mmCIF file of C-alpha atoms in Angstrom:
data_model
loop_
_atom_site.group_PDB
_atom_site.id
_atom_site.type_symbol
_atom_site.label_atom_id
_atom_site.label_comp_id
_atom_site.label_asym_id
_atom_site.label_seq_id
_atom_site.Cartn_x
_atom_site.Cartn_y
_atom_site.Cartn_z
ATOM 1 C CA MET N 1 -0.101 -0.234 -0.273
ATOM 2 C CA LEU N 2 1.305 3.342 -1.288
ATOM 3 C CA ARG N 3 0.305 6.512 0.960
ATOM 4 C CA ALA N 4 1.791 9.573 0.561
ATOM 5 C CA ALA N 5 1.527 13.298 1.578
ATOM 6 C CA LEU N 6 2.096 16.382 -0.320
ATOM 7 C CA GLY N 7 3.178 19.604 1.416
ATOM 8 C CA TRP N 8 5.279 22.809 -0.294
ATOM 9 C CA MET N 9 8.422 24.572 0.980
ATOM 10 C CA ARG N 10 9.913 26.817 -1.646
ATOM 11 C CA PRO N 11 10.133 26.528 -5.078
ATOM 12 C CA SER N 12 12.997 23.916 -6.830
ATOM 13 C CA CYS N 13 16.611 25.714 -6.254
ATOM 14 C CA LYS N 14 19.013 26.250 -9.046
ATOM 15 C CA PRO N 15 21.581 24.163 -9.610
ATOM 16 C CA HIS N 16 24.570 27.609 -8.071
ATOM 17 C CA GLU N 17 21.581 28.262 -5.892
ATOM 18 C CA LEU N 18 21.913 25.043 -3.814
ATOM 19 C CA CYS N 19 25.054 26.108 -2.226
ATOM 20 C CA ASN N 20 24.436 29.401 -1.321
ATOM 21 C CA ASP N 21 20.878 28.407 -0.081
ATOM 22 C CA CYS N 22 20.504 24.422 1.099
ATOM 23 C CA LEU N 23 24.065 23.202 1.158
ATOM 24 C CA GLY N 24 25.629 25.728 2.915
ATOM 25 C CA LEU N 25 29.045 23.791 2.002
ATOM 26 C CA CYS N 26 30.303 21.824 -1.016
ATOM 27 C CA SER N 27 32.839 20.437 -3.531
ATOM 28 C CA CYS N 28 32.367 23.976 -6.053
ATOM 29 C CA GLY N 29 32.945 26.047 -2.819
ATOM 30 C CA GLY N 30 29.678 27.607 -1.512
ATOM 31 C CA HIS N 31 29.573 28.829 1.719
ATOM 32 C CA ALA N 32 26.163 30.060 3.052
ATOM 33 C CA ALA N 33 27.169 30.992 6.986
ATOM 34 C CA ALA N 34 25.037 33.565 6.851
ATOM 35 C CA HIS N 35 22.216 31.505 6.300
ATOM 36 C CA ALA N 36 22.954 29.006 9.549
ATOM 37 C CA ASP N 37 19.893 30.015 11.557
ATOM 38 C CA ARG N 38 17.416 29.625 8.339
ATOM 39 C CA LEU N 39 19.390 26.271 7.524
ATOM 40 C CA GLN N 40 18.904 24.783 11.293
ATOM 41 C CA HIS N 41 15.229 25.584 11.313
ATOM 42 C CA LEU N 42 14.857 23.937 7.614
ATOM 43 C CA LEU N 43 17.132 21.181 8.922
ATOM 44 C CA LEU N 44 15.030 20.323 12.492
ATOM 45 C CA HIS N 45 11.745 20.826 10.423
ATOM 46 C CA GLN N 46 12.895 18.086 7.999
ATOM 47 C CA ALA N 47 14.001 15.715 10.641
ATOM 48 C CA GLY N 48 11.133 16.232 12.918
ATOM 49 C CA GLU N 49 8.638 14.847 10.535
ATOM 50 C CA VAL N 50 11.016 11.911 9.677
ATOM 51 C CA GLN N 51 11.259 11.440 12.934
ATOM 52 C CA ALA N 52 7.590 10.536 13.951
ATOM 53 C CA GLN N 53 8.885 7.268 11.480
ATOM 54 C CA VAL N 54 11.840 6.169 13.133
ATOM 55 C CA ALA N 55 12.222 3.551 16.043
ATOM 56 C CA PRO N 56 15.665 2.913 17.772
ATOM 57 C CA GLY N 57 17.988 0.197 15.511
ATOM 58 C CA GLN N 58 16.121 0.750 12.355
ATOM 59 C CA ARG N 59 17.872 1.206 9.214
ATOM 60 C CA VAL N 60 17.809 4.511 7.462
ATOM 61 C CA LEU N 61 19.436 6.012 4.492
ATOM 62 C CA ASP N 62 18.768 9.602 3.488
ATOM 63 C CA VAL N 63 19.806 9.782 -0.839
ATOM 64 C CA GLY N 64 21.462 13.200 -1.170
ATOM 65 C CA CYS N 65 22.614 13.065 2.415
ATOM 66 C CA GLY N 66 25.212 16.466 1.356
ATOM 67 C CA LEU N 67 26.675 17.255 4.589
ATOM 68 C CA GLY N 68 25.246 15.012 7.158
ATOM 69 C CA GLY N 69 23.287 17.305 9.417
ATOM 70 C CA PHE N 70 20.275 15.363 8.898
ATOM 71 C CA LEU N 71 21.492 12.290 9.476
ATOM 72 C CA ARG N 72 22.828 12.919 12.846
ATOM 73 C CA PHE N 73 19.772 14.486 14.324
ATOM 74 C CA LEU N 74 18.168 11.151 13.528
ATOM 75 C CA ARG N 75 21.204 9.106 14.633
ATOM 76 C CA ASP N 76 21.181 11.552 17.837
ATOM 77 C CA GLU N 77 17.219 12.079 18.777
ATOM 78 C CA THR N 78 16.009 8.529 17.946
ATOM 79 C CA GLY N 79 19.323 5.818 18.165
ATOM 80 C CA ALA N 80 18.696 4.791 14.478
ATOM 81 C CA GLU N 81 21.207 3.197 12.641
ATOM 82 C CA VAL N 82 21.857 5.972 9.911
ATOM 83 C CA ARG N 83 23.473 5.820 6.288
ATOM 84 C CA GLY N 84 23.609 8.277 3.435
ATOM 85 C CA VAL N 85 24.566 8.663 -0.379
ATOM 86 C CA ASP N 86 25.952 11.334 -2.107
ATOM 87 C CA PHE N 87 27.542 11.502 -4.838
ATOM 88 C CA ASP N 88 29.746 14.982 -4.250
ATOM 89 C CA PRO N 89 32.847 13.378 -2.561
ATOM 90 C CA ALA N 90 33.455 16.385 -0.334
ATOM 91 C CA CYS N 91 29.925 16.539 1.231
ATOM 92 C CA ALA N 92 30.340 12.884 1.662
ATOM 93 C CA ALA N 93 33.731 13.201 3.781
ATOM 94 C CA PHE N 94 32.341 16.364 5.499
ATOM 95 C CA ALA N 95 29.543 14.024 7.010
ATOM 96 C CA ARG N 96 31.697 11.123 7.906
ATOM 97 C CA GLU N 97 34.385 13.423 9.350
ATOM 98 C CA ILE N 98 31.995 16.115 11.207
ATOM 99 C CA HIS N 99 28.858 13.949 12.015
ATOM 100 C CA GLU N 100 30.414 10.590 12.088
ATOM 101 C CA VAL N 101 27.921 9.208 9.961
ATOM 102 C CA ARG N 102 28.586 6.558 7.368
ATOM 103 C CA VAL N 103 28.409 8.316 3.711
ATOM 104 C CA ASP N 104 28.422 6.255 0.984
ATOM 105 C CA THR N 105 29.600 8.262 -2.362
ATOM 106 C CA GLY N 106 28.396 7.979 -6.009
ATOM 107 C CA ASP N 107 24.363 7.428 -7.335
ATOM 108 C CA LEU N 108 21.948 5.658 -5.312
ATOM 109 C CA ASP N 109 22.436 2.235 -7.981
ATOM 110 C CA GLU N 110 26.070 2.357 -8.172
ATOM 111 C CA GLN N 111 25.483 1.643 -4.256
ATOM 112 C CA ARG N 112 23.650 -2.301 -4.459
ATOM 113 C CA TYR N 113 22.165 -2.190 -1.544
ATOM 114 C CA PRO N 114 20.220 -5.736 -0.500
ATOM 115 C CA ASP N 115 16.675 -5.461 -1.408
ATOM 116 C CA ASP N 116 14.570 -4.956 1.468
ATOM 117 C CA HIS N 117 17.233 -3.289 3.401
ATOM 118 C CA PHE N 118 16.287 -0.001 4.709
ATOM 119 C CA ASP N 119 13.187 0.634 7.524
ATOM 120 C CA VAL N 120 13.010 4.215 6.087
ATOM 121 C CA VAL N 121 14.421 6.062 3.095
ATOM 122 C CA THR N 122 14.705 9.565 2.778
ATOM 123 C CA ILE N 123 15.692 11.737 -0.749
ATOM 124 C CA ARG N 124 14.931 15.333 -0.025
ATOM 125 C CA HIS N 125 15.667 18.576 -2.368
ATOM 126 C CA CYS N 126 17.163 15.141 -5.033
ATOM 127 C CA LEU N 127 14.911 13.863 -6.963
ATOM 128 C CA GLU N 128 14.245 17.113 -9.266
ATOM 129 C CA HIS N 129 18.339 16.795 -10.428
ATOM 130 C CA VAL N 130 18.387 13.065 -10.991
ATOM 131 C CA ALA N 131 18.009 12.159 -15.056
ATOM 132 C CA ASP N 132 15.447 9.592 -14.364
ATOM 133 C CA PRO N 133 13.500 10.115 -11.314
ATOM 134 C CA ALA N 134 11.507 7.242 -11.881
ATOM 135 C CA ALA N 135 14.333 4.597 -12.193
ATOM 136 C CA GLN N 136 15.531 6.457 -8.942
ATOM 137 C CA LEU N 137 12.089 5.951 -7.236
ATOM 138 C CA ALA N 138 11.946 2.566 -8.316
ATOM 139 C CA GLU N 139 15.561 1.695 -6.438
ATOM 140 C CA ILE N 140 14.134 3.304 -3.563
ATOM 141 C CA ARG N 141 11.139 1.068 -3.556
ATOM 142 C CA ARG N 142 13.741 -2.015 -4.033
ATOM 143 C CA ILE N 143 15.954 -1.229 -1.484
ATOM 144 C CA THR N 144 12.987 -0.715 1.405
ATOM 145 C CA ARG N 145 11.144 -3.318 3.758
ATOM 146 C CA PRO N 146 8.128 -4.121 3.096
ATOM 147 C CA GLY N 147 5.685 -2.111 5.725
ATOM 148 C CA GLY N 148 8.727 0.635 5.539
ATOM 149 C CA HIS N 149 8.506 4.532 4.749
ATOM 150 C CA VAL N 150 9.581 6.217 2.207
ATOM 151 C CA HIS N 151 9.904 10.491 2.088
ATOM 152 C CA VAL N 152 10.073 12.501 -0.529
ATOM 153 C CA GLU N 153 10.612 16.086 -0.741
ATOM 154 C CA VAL N 154 10.972 18.056 -4.315
#
C-alpha cells in the first residue's frame, strides 16, 4: 500500500543556488554561514517529520545526504542506524568527518544495497535533479523493506 502526503516548502532551487541556500558548503566552494539559523530551522523541521517514522535500531538511508546534519540529528534523537549516499565526495567526506555518520559516495543505483534493507529511506530536494526520477524511485522501493517508509521532498 502506498500512502502519500503533500506539502509545499519553496520552489525548486537552481543548481547554483543549492550551495548558497540549501547545502551551506559543498565542493564548488559555496558557503552559507550567513544563513546558518535558517538552515538549522529547516533541518529541524524536516527531521521532525521523519523522526516520527523512525524507531531505535531501524536502518535509515538518506539519499543525497549532503553534509550529513540531517542524519546526525536522526541518529542522536532516535537511536536509528543511519547511512547516507551523496554523489559529491566533498560533502560525503564532511559528513563522515564532522557528523561521524556513514556515507557512501556516488549515485544510489551504484551502491547495490540489498533488497528490502532499509526501514526508512529519505530523499530530500534531490529527486528533481536526477536524470531518471522514475528509476530512482524504483531503486528506493527495491531497497525499502515491506511496510517501511519513504519520505520524498522536491
